[in-house]
Short mmCIF file of C-alpha atoms (C1' of nucleotides) in Angstrom, two decimals:
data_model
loop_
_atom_site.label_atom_id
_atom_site.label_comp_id
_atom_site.label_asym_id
_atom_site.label_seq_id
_atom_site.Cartn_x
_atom_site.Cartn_y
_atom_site.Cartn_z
CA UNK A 1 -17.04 -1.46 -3.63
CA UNK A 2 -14.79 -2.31 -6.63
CA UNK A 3 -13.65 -5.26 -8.03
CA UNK A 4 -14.73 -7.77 -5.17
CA UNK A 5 -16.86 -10.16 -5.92
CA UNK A 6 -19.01 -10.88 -2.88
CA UNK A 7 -20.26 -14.36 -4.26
CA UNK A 8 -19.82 -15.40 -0.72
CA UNK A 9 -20.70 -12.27 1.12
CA UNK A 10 -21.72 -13.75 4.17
CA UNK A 11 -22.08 -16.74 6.21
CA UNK A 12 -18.01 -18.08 6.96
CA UNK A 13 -17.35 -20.72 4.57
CA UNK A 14 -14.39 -22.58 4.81
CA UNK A 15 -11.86 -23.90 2.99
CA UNK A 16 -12.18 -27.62 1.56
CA UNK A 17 -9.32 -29.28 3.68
CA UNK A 18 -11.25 -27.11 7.08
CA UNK A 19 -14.62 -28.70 6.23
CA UNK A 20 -13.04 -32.56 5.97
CA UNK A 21 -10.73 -32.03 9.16
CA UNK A 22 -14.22 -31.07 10.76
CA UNK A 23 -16.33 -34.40 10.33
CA UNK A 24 -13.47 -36.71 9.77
CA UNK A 25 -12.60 -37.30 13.53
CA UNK A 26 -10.37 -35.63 15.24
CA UNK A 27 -7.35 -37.30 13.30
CA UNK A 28 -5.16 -34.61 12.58
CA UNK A 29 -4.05 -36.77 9.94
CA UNK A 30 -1.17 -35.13 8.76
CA UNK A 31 -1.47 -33.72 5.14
CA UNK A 32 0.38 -36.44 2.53
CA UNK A 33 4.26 -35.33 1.55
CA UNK A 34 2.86 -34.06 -1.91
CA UNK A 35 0.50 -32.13 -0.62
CA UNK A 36 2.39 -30.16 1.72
CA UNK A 37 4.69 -29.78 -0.87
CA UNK A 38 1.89 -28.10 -2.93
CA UNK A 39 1.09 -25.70 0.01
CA UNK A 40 4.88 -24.59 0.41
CA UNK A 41 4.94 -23.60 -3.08
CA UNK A 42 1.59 -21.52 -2.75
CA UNK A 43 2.77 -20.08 0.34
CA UNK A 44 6.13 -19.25 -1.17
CA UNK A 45 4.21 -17.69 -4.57
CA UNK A 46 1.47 -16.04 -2.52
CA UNK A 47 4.50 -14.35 -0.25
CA UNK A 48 6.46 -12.94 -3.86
CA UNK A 49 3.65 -12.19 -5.34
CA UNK A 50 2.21 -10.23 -2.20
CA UNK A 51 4.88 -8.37 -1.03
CA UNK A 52 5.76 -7.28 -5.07
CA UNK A 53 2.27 -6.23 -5.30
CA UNK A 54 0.19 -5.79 -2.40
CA UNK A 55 -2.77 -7.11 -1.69
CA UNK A 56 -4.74 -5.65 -4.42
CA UNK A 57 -2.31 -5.35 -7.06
CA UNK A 58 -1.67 -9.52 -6.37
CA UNK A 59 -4.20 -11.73 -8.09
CA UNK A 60 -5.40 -15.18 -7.39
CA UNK A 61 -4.27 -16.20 -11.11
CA UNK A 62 -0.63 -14.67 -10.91
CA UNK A 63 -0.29 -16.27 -7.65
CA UNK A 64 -1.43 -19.98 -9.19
CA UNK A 65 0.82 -19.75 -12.05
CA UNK A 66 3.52 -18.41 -9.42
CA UNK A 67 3.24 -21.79 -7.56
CA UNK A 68 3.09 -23.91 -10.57
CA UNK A 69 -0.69 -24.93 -9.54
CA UNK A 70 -3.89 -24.81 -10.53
CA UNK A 71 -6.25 -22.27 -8.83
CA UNK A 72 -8.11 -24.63 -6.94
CA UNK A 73 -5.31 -25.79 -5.35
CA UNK A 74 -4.91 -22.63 -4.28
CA UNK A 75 -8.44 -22.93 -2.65
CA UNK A 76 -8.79 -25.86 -1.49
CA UNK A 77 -5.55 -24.76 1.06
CA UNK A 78 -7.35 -21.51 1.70
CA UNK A 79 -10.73 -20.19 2.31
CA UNK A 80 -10.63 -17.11 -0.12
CA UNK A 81 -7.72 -14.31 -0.95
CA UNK A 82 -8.01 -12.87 2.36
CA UNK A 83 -7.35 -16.25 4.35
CA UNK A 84 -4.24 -16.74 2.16
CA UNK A 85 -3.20 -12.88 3.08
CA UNK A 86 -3.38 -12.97 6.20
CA UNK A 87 -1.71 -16.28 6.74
CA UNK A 88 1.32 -15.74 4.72
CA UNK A 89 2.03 -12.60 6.05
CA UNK A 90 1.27 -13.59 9.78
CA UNK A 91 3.69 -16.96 9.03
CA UNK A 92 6.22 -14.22 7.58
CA UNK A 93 5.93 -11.75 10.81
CA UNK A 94 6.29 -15.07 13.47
CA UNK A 95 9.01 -16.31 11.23
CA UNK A 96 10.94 -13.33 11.55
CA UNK A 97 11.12 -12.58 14.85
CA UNK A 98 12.09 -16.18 15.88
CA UNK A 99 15.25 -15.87 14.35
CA UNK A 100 15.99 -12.79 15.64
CA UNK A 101 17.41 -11.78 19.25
CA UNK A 102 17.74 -15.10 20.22
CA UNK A 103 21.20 -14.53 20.62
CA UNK A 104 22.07 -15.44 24.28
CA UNK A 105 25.90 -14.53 23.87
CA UNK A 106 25.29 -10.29 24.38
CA UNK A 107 23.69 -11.55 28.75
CA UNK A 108 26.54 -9.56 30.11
CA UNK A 109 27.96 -7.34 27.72
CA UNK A 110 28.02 -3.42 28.22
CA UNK A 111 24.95 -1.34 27.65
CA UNK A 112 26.40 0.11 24.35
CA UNK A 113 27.27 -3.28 22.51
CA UNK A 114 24.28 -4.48 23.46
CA UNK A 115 22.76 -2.19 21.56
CA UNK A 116 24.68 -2.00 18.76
CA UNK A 117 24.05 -5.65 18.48
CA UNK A 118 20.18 -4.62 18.20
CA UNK A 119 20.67 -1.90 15.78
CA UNK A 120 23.22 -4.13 13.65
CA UNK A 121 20.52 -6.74 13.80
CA UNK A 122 17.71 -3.76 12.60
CA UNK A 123 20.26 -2.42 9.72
CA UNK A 124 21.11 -6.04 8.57
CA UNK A 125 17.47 -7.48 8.17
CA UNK A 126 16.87 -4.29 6.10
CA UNK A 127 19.75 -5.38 3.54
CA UNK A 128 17.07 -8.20 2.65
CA UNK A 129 14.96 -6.85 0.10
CA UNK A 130 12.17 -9.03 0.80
CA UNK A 131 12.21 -7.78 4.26
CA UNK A 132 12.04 -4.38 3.00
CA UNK A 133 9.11 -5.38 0.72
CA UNK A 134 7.58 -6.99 3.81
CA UNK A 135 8.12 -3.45 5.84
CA UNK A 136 6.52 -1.51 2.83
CA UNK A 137 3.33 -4.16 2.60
CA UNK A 138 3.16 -4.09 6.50
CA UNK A 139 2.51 -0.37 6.72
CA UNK A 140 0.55 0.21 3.64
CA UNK A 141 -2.19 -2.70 4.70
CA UNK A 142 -2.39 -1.32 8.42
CA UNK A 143 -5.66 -0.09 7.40
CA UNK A 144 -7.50 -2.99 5.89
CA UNK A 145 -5.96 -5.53 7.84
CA UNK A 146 -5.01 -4.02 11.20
CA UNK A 147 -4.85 -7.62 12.81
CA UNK A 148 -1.35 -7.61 11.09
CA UNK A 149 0.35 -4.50 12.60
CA UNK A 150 -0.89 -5.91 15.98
CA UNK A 151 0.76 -9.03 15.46
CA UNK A 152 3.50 -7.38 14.38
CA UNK A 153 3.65 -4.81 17.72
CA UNK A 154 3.17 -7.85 19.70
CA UNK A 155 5.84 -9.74 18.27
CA UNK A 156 8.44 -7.45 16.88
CA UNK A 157 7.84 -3.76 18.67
CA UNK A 158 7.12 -4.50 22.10
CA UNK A 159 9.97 -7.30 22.62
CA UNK A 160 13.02 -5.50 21.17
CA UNK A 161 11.33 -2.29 23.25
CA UNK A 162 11.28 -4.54 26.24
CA UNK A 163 14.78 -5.96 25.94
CA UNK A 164 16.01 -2.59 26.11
CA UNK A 165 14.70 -1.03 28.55
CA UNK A 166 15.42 -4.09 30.51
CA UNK A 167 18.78 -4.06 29.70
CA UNK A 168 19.08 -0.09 30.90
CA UNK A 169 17.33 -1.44 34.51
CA UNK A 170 19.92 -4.01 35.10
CA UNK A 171 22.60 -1.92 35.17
CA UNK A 172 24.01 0.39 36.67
CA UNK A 173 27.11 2.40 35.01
CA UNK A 174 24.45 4.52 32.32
CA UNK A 175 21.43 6.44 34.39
CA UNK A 176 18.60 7.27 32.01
CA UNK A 177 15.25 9.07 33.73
CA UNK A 178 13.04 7.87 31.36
CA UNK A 179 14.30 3.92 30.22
CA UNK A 180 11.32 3.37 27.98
CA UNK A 181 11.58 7.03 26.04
CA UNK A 182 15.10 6.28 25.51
CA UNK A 183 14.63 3.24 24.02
CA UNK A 184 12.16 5.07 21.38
CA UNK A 185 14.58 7.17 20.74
CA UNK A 186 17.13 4.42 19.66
CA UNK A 187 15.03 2.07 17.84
CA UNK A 188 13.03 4.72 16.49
CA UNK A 189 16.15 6.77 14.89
CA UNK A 190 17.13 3.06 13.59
CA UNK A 191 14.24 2.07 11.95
CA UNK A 192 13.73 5.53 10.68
CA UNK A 193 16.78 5.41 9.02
CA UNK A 194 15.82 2.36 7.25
CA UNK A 195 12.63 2.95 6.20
CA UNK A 196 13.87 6.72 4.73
CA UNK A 197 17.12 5.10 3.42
CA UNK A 198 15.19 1.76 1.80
CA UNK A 199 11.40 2.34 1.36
CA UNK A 200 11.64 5.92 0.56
CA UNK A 201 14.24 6.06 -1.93
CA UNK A 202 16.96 7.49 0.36
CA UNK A 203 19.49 6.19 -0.40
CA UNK A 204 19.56 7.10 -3.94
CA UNK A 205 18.51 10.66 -2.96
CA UNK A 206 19.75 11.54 0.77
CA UNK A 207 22.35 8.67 1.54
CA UNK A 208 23.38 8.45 4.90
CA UNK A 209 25.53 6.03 6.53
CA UNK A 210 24.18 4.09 9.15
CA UNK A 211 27.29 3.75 11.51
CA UNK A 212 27.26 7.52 12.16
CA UNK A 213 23.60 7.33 13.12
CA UNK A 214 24.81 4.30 15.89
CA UNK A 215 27.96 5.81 16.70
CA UNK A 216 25.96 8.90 17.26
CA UNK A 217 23.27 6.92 19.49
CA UNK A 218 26.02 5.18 21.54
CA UNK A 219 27.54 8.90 21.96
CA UNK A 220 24.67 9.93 23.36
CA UNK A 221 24.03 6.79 25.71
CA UNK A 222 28.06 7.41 27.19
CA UNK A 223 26.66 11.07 27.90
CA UNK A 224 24.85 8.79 30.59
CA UNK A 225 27.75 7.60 32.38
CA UNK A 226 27.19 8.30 36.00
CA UNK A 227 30.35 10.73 36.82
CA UNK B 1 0.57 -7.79 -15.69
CA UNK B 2 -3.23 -8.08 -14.17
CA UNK B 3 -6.06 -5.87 -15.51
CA UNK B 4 -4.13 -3.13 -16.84
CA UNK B 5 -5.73 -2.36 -19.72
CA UNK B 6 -3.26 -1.11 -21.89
CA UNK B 7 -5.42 -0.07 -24.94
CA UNK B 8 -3.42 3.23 -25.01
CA UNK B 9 -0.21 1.37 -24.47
CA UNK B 10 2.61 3.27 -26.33
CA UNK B 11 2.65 6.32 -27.86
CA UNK B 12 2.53 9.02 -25.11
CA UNK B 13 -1.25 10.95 -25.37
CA UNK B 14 -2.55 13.89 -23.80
CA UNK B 15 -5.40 14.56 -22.52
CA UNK B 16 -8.18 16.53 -24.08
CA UNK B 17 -7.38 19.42 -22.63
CA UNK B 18 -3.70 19.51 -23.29
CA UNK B 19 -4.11 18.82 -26.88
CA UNK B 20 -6.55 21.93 -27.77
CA UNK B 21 -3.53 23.56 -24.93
CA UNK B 22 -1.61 22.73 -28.16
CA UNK B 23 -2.95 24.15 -31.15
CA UNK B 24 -5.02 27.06 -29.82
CA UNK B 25 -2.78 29.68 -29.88
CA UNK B 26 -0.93 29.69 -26.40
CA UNK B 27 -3.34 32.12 -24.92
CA UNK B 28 -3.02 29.87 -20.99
CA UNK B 29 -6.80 31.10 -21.81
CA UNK B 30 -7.82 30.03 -18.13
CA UNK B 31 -10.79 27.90 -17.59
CA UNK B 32 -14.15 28.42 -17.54
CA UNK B 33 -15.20 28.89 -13.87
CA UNK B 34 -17.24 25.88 -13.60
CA UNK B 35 -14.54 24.12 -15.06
CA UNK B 36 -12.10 24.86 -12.25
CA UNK B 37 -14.71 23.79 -10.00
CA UNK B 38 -15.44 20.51 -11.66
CA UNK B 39 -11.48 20.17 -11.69
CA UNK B 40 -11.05 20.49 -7.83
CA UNK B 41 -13.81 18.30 -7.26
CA UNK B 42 -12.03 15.84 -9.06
CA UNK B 43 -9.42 16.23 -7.22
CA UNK B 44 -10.51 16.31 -3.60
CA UNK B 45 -12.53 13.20 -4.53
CA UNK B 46 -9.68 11.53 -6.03
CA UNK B 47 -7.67 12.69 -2.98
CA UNK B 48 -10.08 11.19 -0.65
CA UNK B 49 -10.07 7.90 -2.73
CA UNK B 50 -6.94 7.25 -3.38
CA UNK B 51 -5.74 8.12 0.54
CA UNK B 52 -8.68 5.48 1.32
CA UNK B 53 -8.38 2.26 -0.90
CA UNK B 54 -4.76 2.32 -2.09
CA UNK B 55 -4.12 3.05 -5.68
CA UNK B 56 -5.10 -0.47 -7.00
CA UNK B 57 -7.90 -0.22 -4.64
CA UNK B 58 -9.52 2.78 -6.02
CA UNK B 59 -11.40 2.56 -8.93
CA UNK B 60 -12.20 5.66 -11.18
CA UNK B 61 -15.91 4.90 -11.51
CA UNK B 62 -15.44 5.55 -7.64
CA UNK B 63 -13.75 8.17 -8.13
CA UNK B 64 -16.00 9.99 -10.67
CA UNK B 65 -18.96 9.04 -8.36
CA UNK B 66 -17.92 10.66 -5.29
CA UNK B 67 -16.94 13.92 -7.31
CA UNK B 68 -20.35 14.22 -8.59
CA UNK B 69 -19.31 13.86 -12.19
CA UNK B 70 -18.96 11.45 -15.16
CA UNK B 71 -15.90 9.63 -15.62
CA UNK B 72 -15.76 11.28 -19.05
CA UNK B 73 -15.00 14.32 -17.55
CA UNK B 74 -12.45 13.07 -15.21
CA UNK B 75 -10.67 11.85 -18.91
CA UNK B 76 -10.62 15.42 -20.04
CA UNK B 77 -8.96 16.84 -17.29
CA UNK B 78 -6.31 13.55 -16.91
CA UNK B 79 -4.53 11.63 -18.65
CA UNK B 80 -4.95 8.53 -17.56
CA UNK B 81 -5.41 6.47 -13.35
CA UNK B 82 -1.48 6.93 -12.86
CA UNK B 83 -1.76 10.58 -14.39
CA UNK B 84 -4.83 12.18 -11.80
CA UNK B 85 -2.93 9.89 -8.86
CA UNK B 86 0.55 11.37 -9.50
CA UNK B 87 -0.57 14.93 -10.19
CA UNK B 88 -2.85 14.62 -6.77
CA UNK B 89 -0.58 13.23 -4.51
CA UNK B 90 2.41 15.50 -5.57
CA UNK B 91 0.08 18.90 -5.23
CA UNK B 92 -0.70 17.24 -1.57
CA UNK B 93 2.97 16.98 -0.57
CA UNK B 94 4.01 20.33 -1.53
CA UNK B 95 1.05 21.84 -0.17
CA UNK B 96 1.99 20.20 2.67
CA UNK B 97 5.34 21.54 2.79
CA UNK B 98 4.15 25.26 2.06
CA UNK B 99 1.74 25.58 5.25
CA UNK B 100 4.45 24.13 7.50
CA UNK B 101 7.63 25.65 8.77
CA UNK B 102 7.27 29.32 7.38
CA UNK B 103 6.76 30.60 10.71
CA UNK B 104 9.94 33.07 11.03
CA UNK B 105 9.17 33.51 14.67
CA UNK B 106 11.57 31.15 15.58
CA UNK B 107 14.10 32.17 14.18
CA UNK B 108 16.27 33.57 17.08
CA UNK B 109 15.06 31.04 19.89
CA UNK B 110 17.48 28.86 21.58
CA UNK B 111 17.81 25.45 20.04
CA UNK B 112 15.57 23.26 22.23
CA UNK B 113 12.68 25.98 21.80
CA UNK B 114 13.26 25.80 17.94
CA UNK B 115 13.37 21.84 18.22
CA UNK B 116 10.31 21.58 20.43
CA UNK B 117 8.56 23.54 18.09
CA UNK B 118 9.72 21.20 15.17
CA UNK B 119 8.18 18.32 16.86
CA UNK B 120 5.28 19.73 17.93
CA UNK B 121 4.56 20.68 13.97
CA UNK B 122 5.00 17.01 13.08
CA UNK B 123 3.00 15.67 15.80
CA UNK B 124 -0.17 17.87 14.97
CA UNK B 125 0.04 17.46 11.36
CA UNK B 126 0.00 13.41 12.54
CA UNK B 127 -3.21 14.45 14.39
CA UNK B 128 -5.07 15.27 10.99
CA UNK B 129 -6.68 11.44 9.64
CA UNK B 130 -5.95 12.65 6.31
CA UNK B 131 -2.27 13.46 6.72
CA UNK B 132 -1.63 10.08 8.27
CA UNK B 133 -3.22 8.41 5.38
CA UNK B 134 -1.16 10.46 3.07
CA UNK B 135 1.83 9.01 4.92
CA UNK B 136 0.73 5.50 4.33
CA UNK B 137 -0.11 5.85 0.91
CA UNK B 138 3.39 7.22 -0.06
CA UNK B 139 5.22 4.46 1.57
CA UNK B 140 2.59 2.20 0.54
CA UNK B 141 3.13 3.09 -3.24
CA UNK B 142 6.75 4.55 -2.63
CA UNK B 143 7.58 1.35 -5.20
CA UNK B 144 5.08 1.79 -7.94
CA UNK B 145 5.67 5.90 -7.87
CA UNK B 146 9.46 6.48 -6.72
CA UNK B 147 9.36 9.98 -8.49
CA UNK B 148 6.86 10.96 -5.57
CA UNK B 149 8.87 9.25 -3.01
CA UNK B 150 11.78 11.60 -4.15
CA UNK B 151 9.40 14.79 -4.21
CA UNK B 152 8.11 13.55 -0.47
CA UNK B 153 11.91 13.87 0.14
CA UNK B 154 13.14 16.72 -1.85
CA UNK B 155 10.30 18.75 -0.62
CA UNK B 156 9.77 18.00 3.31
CA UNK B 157 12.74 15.57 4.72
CA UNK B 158 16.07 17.27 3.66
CA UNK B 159 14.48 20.95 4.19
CA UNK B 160 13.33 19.73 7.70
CA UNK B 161 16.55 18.27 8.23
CA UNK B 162 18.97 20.95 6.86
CA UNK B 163 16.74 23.51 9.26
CA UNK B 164 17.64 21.78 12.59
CA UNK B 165 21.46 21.45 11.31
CA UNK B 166 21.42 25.04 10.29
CA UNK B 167 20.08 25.74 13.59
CA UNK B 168 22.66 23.55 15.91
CA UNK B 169 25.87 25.04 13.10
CA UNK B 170 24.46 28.52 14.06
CA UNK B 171 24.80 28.51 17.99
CA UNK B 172 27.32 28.17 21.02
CA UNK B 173 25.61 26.99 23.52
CA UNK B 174 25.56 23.55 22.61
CA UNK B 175 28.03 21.42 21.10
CA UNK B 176 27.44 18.14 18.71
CA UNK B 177 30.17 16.87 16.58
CA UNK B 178 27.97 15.21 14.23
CA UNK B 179 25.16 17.69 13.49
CA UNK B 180 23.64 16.07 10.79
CA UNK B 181 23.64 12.52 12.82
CA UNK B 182 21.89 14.45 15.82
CA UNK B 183 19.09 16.04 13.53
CA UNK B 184 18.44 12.32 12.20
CA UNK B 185 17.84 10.83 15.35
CA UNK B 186 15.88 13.91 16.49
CA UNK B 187 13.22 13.46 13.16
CA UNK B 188 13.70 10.10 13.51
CA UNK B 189 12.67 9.48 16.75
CA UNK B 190 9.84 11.63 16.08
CA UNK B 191 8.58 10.24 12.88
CA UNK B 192 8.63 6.84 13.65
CA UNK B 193 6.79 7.47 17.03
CA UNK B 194 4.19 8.70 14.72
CA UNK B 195 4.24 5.77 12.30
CA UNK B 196 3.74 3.37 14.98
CA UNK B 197 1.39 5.05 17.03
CA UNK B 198 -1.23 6.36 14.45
CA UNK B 199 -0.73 4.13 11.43
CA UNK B 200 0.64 0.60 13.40
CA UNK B 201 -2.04 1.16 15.61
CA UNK B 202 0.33 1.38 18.64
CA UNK B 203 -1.96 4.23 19.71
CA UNK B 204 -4.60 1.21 20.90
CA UNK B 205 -1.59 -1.32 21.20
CA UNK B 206 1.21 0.12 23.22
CA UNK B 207 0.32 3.95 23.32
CA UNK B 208 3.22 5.98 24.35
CA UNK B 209 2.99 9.79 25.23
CA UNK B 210 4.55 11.90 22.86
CA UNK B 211 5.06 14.44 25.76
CA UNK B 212 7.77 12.04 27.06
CA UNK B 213 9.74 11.74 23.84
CA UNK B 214 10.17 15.05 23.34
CA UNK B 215 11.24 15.63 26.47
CA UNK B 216 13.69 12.99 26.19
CA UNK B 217 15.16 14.23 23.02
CA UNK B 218 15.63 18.10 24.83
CA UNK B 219 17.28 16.10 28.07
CA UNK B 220 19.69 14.56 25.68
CA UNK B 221 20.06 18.35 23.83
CA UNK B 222 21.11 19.55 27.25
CA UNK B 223 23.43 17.16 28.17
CA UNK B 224 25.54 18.62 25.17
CA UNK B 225 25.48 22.31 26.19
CA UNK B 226 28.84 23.63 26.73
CA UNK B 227 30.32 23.31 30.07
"C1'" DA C 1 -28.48 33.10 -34.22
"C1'" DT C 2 -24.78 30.35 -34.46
"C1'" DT C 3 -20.79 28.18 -32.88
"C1'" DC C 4 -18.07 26.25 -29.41
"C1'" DT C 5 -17.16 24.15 -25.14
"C1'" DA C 6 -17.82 21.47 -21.16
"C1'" DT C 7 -20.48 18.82 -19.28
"C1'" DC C 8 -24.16 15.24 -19.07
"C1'" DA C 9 -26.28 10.24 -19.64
"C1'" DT C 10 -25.74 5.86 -21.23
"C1'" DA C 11 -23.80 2.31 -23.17
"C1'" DC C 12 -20.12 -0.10 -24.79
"C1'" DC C 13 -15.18 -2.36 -25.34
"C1'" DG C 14 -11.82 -5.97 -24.23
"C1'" DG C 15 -9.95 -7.75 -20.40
"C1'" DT C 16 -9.16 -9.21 -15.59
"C1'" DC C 17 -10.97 -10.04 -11.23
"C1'" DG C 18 -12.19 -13.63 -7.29
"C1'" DG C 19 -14.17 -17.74 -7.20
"C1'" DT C 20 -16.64 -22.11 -8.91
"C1'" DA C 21 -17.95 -26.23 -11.81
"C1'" DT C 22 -17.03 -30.25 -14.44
"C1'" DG C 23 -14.66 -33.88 -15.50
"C1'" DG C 24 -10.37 -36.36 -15.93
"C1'" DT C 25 -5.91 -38.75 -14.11
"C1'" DA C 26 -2.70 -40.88 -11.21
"C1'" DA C 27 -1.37 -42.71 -6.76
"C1'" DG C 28 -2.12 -44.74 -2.39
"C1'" DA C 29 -5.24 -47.23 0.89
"C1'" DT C 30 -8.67 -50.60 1.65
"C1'" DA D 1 -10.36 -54.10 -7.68
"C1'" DT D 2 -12.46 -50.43 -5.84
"C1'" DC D 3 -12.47 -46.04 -3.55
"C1'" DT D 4 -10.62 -41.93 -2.07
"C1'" DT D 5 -7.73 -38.14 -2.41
"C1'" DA D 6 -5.27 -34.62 -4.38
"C1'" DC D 7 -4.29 -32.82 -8.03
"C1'" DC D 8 -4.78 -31.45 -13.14
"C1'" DA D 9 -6.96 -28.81 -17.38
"C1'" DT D 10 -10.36 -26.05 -19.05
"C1'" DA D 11 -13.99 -23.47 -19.06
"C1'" DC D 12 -17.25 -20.74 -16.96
"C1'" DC D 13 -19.69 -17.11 -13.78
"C1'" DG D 14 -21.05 -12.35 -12.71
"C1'" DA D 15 -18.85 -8.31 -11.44
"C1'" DC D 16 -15.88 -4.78 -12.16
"C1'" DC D 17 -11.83 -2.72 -14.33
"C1'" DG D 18 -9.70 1.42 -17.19
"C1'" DG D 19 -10.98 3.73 -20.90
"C1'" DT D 20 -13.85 5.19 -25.14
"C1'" DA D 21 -17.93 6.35 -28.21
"C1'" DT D 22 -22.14 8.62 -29.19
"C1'" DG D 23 -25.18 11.85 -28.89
"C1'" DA D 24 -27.81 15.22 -26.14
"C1'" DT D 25 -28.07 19.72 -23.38
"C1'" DA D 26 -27.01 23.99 -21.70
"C1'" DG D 27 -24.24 28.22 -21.25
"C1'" DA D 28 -21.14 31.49 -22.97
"C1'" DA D 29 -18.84 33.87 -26.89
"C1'" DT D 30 -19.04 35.40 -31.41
#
DNA sequence: ATTCTATCATACCGGTCGGTATGGTAAGAT
DNA sequence: ATCTTACCATACCGACCGGTATGATAGAAT
């Protein structure tokens, strides 16, 4: 269908640097300091030029001159557009989450700044346009590359769902029936917010301010004082 | 940038039809009725297309091959690609709108009947492939076309929205003092447990019963009643 | 019977696409 | 000094893109 040119249809191929690392034993041999230098700026174009515009509205050339490279560079890093895709934006996904909720300080804290700690954390990655772009390119490649949104469930969703309803177990002040719904609800209205306020134009059209949303959240979650 | 040809790059035209719109005498002489029917089979095919591959993705030749017709025809109907995508997507989102929450039944129940109802409305209309697809697409090109973004918005958030403040400002029985907050994380909760279920693929991933959430959201309704 | 209109079929236009081929250059390893 | 490696520049490939041109056909309106 389309524009794709199925010179390689079938049979995997692989990328230049996969076939050497295959019959040149097992040396790992790490890539030379230009090289990898090379390979950060393809990454770093491919990653613009992506999340600007999307997987079919990117091309191979725009990315090249991007990078300051020549297209077989670009090639001889990755086995074909797809390759280079799905590896930037998996790198991008992994990257994201390990700086995240690493923050060990909020162990003890109350049940409500613990979780306005998570939603600050939501509402400030969203003041990064890039991670906005990344949001946008997430959800409107679900379809053709679906290996994506599960990495992204499995690294992003589920943990942040996890560490809240974990946080609602281990205490005992705030008594919810249904820990995991609740935690829906809160990260749910957050990232709503977010992607109405940032992706859809919001802001510009329905502003809303994000503290009443928390403040709102955190009302509800002191309705769940035990007496 | 890429393969837009811009052969018609300035100087706004019209398409066929509109221009003989312009000089025969303003008769709206409706079309022929073959001609409507060619027209809506452009359309649904374009619909289907577009919803599918993504509007880089699709391709008019596509396009003009699925709605049984030549792409010459397609040209005398449209404008132009962005032309037959805007005018398609924007008839879909306010015939969305028009088919959904007209039922007047409702109209005396007490709040968590009316919001129950609500959700169920989204939910279904996330059980329909098509509408789901529609959702990605508009986020997916929410960037490239912000003017439907803003119709998406105009047209189906802040109606849904003022209805469930309307409905909370226009009873006793429960109290919020944020209203507008509470209908945000209501929709919220609700439209992002669609997003991640049908279009992250957290249906397969980390399925969640929408039963539950709902349910939730009423429990929390309940804990602001009055006394 | 003639004119007009909307469609058809087919072919074309310039340009871009993803991807490859050829051949050259500079640096580091042997 | 030779070889290898990673890159460069340029040009090419076939396919497909959005959009147009030409000329034929068939139905309805006059």
């Amino acid at each position: 269908m389309k524009k794709s040119n199925d010179t390689k249809a079938n049979a995997p191929t692989k990328s230049r640097r996969e076939i050497k690392k295959f019959w040149t034993d097992e040396g790992e041999q790490e890539l030379s300091e230009t090289s990898r230098k090379k390979r950060a700026q393809i990454i770093e174009a491919a990653l613009e030029t992506f999340l600007q515009l999307g997987y079919e509205g990117a091309s191979m050339n725009l990315v090249a001159e991007r990078a300051g490279v020549i297209k077989q560079t670009i090639y001889s890093h990755f086995q074909d557009k797809q390759s280079l895709f799905r590896e930037v934006i998996a790198s991008l996904t992994v990257d994201y989450v390990q700086n995240a909720l690493q923050e060990p300080e909020l162990i003890n804290k109350p049940l409500p700044a613990v979780l306005r700690k998570i939603a600050e954390t939501i509402l400030a990655r969203h003041q990064d346009p890039r991670h906005i772009r990344f949001v946008r390119t997430m959800i409107g490649e679900a379809e053709r590359f679906p290996e994506l949104a599960k990495l992204f469930t499995d690294t992003t969703v589920r943990p942040v769902l996890s560490l809240i309803v974990e946080r609602i177990k281990n205490q005992t002040i705030y008594k919810f029936d249904d820990p995991e719904a609740f935690a829906r609800v809160f990260i749910g209205t957050v990232v709503n917010h977010c992607l109405q306020q940032h992706i859809l134009h919001g802001k510009e059209l329905l502003p809303f301010d994000a503290t009443r949303l928390v403040d709102e959240l955190v009302a509800i979650v002191e309705l769940h004082r035990v007496s």
